Short mmCIF file of C-alpha atoms and ligand atoms in Angstrom, two decimals:
data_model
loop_
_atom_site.label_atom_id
_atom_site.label_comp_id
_atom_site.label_asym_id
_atom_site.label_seq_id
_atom_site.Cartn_x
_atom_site.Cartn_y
_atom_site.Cartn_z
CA UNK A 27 47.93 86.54 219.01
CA UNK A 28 51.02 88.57 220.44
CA UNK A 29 54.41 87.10 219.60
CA UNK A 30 56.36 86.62 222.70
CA UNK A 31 59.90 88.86 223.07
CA UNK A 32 62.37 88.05 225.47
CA UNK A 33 65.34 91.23 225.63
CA UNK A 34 68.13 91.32 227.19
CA UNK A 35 69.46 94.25 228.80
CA UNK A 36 73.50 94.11 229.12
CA UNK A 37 73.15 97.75 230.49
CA UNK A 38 77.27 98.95 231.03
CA UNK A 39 78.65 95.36 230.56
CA UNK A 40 80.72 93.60 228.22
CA UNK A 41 83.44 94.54 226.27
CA UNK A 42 83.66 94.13 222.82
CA UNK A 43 85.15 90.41 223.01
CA UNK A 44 83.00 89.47 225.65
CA UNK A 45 80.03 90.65 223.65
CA UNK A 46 81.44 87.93 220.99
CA UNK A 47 81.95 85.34 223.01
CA UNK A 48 78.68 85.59 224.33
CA UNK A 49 77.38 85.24 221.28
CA UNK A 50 79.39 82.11 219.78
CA UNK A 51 78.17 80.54 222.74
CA UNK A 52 74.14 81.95 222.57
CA UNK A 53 73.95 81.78 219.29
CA UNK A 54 73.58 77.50 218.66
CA UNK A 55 71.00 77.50 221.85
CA UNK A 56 68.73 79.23 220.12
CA UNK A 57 68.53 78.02 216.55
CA UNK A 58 65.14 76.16 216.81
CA UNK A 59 63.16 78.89 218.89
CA UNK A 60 60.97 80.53 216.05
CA UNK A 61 58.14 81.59 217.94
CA UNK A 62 59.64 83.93 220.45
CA UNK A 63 61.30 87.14 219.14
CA UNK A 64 65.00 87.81 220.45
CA UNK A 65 66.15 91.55 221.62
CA UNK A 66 69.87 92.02 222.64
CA UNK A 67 70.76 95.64 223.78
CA UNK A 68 74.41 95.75 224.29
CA UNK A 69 76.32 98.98 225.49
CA UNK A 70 76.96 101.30 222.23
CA UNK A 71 80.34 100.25 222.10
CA UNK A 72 79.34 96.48 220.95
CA UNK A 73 76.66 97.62 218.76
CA UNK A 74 78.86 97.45 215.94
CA UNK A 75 80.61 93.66 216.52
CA UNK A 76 77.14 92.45 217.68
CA UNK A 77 75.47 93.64 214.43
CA UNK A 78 77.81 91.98 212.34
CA UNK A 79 77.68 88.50 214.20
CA UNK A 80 73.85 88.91 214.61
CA UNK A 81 73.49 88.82 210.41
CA UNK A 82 71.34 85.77 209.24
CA UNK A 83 70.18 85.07 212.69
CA UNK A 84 66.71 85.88 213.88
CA UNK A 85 68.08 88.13 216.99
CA UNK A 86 67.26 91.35 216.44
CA UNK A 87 69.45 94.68 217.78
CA UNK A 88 68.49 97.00 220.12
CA UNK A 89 70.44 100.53 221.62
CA UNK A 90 69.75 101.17 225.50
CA UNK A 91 69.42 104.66 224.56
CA UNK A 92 69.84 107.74 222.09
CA UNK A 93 69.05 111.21 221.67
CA UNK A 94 66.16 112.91 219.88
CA UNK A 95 68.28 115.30 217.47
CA UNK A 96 69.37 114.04 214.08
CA UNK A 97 73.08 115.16 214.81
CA UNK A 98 74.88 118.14 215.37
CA UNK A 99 76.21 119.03 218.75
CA UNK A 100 75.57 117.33 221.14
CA UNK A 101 78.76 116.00 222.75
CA UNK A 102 78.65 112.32 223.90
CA UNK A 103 75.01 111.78 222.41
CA UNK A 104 74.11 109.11 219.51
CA UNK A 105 71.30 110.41 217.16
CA UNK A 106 68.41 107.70 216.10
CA UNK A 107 70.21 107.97 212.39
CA UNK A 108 73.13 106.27 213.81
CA UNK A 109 71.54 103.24 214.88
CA UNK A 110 69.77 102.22 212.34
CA UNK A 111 72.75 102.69 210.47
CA UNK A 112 74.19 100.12 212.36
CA UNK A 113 70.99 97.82 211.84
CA UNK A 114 69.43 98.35 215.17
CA UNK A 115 65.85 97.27 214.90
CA UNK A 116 64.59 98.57 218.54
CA UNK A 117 65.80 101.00 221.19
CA UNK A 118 65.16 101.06 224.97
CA UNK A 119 63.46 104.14 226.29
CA UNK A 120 62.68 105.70 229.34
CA UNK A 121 64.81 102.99 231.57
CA UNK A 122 64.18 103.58 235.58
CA UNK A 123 67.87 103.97 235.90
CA UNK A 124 67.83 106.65 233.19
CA UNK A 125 64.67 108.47 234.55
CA UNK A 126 66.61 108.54 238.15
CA UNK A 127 70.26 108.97 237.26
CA UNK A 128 70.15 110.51 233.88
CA UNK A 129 67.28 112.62 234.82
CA UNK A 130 65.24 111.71 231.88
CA UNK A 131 61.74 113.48 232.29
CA UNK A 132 58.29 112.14 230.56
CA UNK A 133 59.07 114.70 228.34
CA UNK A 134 62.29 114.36 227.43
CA UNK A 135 61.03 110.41 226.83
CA UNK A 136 58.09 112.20 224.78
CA UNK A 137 60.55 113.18 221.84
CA UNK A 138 62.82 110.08 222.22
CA UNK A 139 59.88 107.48 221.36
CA UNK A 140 58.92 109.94 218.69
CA UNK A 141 62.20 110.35 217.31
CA UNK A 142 63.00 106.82 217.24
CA UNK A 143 59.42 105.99 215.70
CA UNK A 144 60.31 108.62 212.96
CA UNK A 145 63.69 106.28 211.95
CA UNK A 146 61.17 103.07 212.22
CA UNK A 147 62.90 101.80 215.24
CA UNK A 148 61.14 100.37 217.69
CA UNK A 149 60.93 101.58 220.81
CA UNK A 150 60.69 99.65 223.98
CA UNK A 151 59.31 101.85 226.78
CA UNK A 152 60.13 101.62 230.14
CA UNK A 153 57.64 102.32 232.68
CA UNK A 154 57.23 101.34 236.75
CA UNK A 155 56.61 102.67 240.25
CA UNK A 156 59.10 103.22 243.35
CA UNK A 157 58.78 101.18 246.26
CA UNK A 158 57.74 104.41 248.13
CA UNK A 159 55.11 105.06 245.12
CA UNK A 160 53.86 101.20 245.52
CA UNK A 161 53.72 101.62 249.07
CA UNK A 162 51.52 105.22 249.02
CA UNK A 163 49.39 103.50 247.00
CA UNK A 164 50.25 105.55 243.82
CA UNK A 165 51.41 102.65 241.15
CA UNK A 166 48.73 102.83 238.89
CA UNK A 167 48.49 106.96 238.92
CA UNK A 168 52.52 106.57 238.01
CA UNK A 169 51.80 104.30 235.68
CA UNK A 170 48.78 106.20 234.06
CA UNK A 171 51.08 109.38 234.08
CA UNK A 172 54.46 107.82 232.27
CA UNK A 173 52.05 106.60 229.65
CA UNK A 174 49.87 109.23 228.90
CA UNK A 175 52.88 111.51 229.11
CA UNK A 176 55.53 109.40 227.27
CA UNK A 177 53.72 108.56 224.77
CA UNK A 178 52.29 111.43 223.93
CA UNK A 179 50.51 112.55 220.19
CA UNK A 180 52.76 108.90 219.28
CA UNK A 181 50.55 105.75 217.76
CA UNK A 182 50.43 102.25 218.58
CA UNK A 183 52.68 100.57 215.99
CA UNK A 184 56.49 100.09 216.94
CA UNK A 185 55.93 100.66 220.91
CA UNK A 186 56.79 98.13 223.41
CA UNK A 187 55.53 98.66 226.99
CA UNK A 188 58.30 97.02 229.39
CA UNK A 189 56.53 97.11 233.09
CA UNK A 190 60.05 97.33 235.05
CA UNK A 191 58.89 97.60 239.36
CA UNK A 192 61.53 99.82 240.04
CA UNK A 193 62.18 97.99 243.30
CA UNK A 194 62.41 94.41 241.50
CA UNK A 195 65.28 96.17 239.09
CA UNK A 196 68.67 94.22 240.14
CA UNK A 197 67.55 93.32 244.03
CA UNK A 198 66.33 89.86 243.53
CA UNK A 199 63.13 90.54 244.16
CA UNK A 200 60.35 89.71 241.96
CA UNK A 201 57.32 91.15 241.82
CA UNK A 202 54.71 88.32 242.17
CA UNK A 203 52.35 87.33 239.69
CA UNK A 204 49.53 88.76 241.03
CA UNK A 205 50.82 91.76 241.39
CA UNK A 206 52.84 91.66 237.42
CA UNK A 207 49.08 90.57 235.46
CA UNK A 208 47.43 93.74 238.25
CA UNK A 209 49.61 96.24 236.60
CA UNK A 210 49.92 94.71 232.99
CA UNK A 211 45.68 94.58 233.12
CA UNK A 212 45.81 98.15 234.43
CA UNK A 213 48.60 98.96 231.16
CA UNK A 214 46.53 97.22 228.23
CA UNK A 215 43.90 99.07 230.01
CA UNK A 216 45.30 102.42 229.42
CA UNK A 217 46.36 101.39 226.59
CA UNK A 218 42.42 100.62 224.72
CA UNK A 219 41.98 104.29 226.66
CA UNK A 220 44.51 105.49 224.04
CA UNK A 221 44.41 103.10 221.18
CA UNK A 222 41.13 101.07 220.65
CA UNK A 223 41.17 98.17 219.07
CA UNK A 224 45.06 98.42 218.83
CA UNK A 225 46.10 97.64 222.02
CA UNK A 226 45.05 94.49 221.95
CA UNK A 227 47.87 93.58 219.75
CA UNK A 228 50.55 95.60 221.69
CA UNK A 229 53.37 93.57 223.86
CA UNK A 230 54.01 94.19 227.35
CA UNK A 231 57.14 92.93 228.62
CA UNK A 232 57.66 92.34 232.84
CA UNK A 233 60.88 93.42 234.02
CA UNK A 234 62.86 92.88 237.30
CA UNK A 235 64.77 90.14 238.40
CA UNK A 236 63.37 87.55 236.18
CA UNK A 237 64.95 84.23 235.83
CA UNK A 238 65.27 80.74 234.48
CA UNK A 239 63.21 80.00 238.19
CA UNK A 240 60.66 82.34 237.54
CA UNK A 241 60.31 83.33 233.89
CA UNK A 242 58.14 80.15 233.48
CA UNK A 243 55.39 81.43 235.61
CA UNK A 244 55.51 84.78 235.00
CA UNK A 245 54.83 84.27 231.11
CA UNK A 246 51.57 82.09 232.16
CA UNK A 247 49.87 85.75 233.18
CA UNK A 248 47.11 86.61 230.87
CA UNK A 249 48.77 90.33 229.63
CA UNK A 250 52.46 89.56 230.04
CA UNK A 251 53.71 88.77 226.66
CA UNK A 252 57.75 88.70 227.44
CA UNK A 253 60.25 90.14 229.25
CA UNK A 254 62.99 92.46 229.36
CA UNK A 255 66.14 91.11 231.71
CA UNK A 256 69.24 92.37 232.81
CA UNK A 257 71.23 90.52 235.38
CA UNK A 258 70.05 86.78 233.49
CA UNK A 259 70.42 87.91 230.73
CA UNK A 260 74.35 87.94 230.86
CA UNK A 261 75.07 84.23 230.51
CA UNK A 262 74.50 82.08 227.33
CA UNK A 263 72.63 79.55 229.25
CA UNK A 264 70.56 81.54 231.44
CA UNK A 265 69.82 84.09 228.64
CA UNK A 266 68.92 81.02 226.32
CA UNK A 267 66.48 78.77 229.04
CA UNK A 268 64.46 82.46 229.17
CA UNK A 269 63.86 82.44 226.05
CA UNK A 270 62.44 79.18 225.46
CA UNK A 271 60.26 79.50 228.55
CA UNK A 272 57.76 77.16 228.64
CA UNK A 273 53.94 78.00 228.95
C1 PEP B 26 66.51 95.73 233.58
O1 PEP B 26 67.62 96.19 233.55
O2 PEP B 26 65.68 96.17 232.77
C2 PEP B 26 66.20 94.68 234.55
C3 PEP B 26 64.97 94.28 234.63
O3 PEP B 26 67.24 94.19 235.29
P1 PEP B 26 67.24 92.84 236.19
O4 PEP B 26 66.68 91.75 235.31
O5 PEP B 26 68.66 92.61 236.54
O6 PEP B 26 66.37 93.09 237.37
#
């Protein structure tokens, strides 16, 4: 049986008090839910509030990023060390909008997930296809090629596969649930290719534009065992009717 996990994905939002207040508010919605594990990423400037309010509550802590290096310089970076120092459990990897703007490369991603493995964080990986990629008929190849690549001479334990559509990021526009269990099949898949046995066991999250409306039906697909959300992820409410979807 795979635990669900539900992350949310604050990307460059929210200030330090808003991160707070956020939480005051989240925080008593979710006190029952015990079979679903909780991932907030905030931006690295709220790591440090969040991880304070976050003690003796079942929410774990996630970065949206760091570097592979252990320190040194590296102006502007954040080294693996540093997060776990602030209690992060998990770390986002390989984000679309860090492949595209940030120019993060498979294997740039390659020594991330293996850095953060080496600290015992957990790492959840980002993969998905363009709209131009969907559309020439090359999603699976891209998706064959981010895992194979990103992952790397890396195990099983502590990875997270979040299937993020880049086209469904932030535009409203879900991918259905055909085509979500397609590609998560086509993951778990690749995944027996690399692992065995393992892979049954490993999570793989659906990502774009999922919301109270739709989480319901997109957590009913065989392979999708959570999600990672950005834009629905910002309110108490919203953030806390995803989480206790209901299969
Ligand atoms: C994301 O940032 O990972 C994401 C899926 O965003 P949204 O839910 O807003 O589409």
């Amino acid at each position: 049986m795979r635990k669900p996990l539900i992350a949310a994905n604050w990307k460059m939002n929210k200030t330090v008090g808003e991160a707070e207040a956020f939480l005051r508010d989240f925080i008593p919605l979710i006190t029952e839910v015990e079979d679903t594990d909780i991932v907030i990423a905030p931006p690295f400037t709220a790591l440090s509030a969040v991880s304070s309010l976050l003690k003796g509550s079942p929410i774990q802590l996630s970065a949206q990023n760091m570097f592979y290096e252990e320190k040194g310089a590296y102006t502007g970076e954040i080294a693996p060390g540093m997060l776990t120092d602030l209690c992060c459990t998990h770390v986002l990897l390989g984000h679309s909008e860090r492949r595209q703007y940030f120019r993060e490369t498979d294997e740039i991603l390659n020594k991330k997930v293996k850095a953060a493995r080496a600290h015992g964080l957990t790492a959840i990986f980002c993969i998905g296809e363009s709209l131009g990629e969907r559309e020439a008929g090359e999603t699976f190849a891209v998706l064959q090629r981010e895992l194979e690549e990103g992952l790397k001479a890396i195990g099983p334990e502590g990875i997270v596969i979040a299937y993020e559509p880049i086209w469904a990021i932030g535009t409203g526009k879900t991918a259905t649930t055909g085509q979500v269990q397609e590609a998560h099949r086509f993951i778990r898949e690749k995944l027996s290719a690399l692992y065995g046995n393992e892979a049954s066991s490993m999570r793989i999250l659906y990502g774009g534009s999922v919301t109270p409306e739709n989480i319901d039906a997109l957590m009913e697909c065989a392979d999708v065992d959570g999600a990672l959300v950005g834009g629905a992820s910002l309110k108490p409410d919203s953030f806390a009717r995803l989480v206790r979807f209901r299969r």
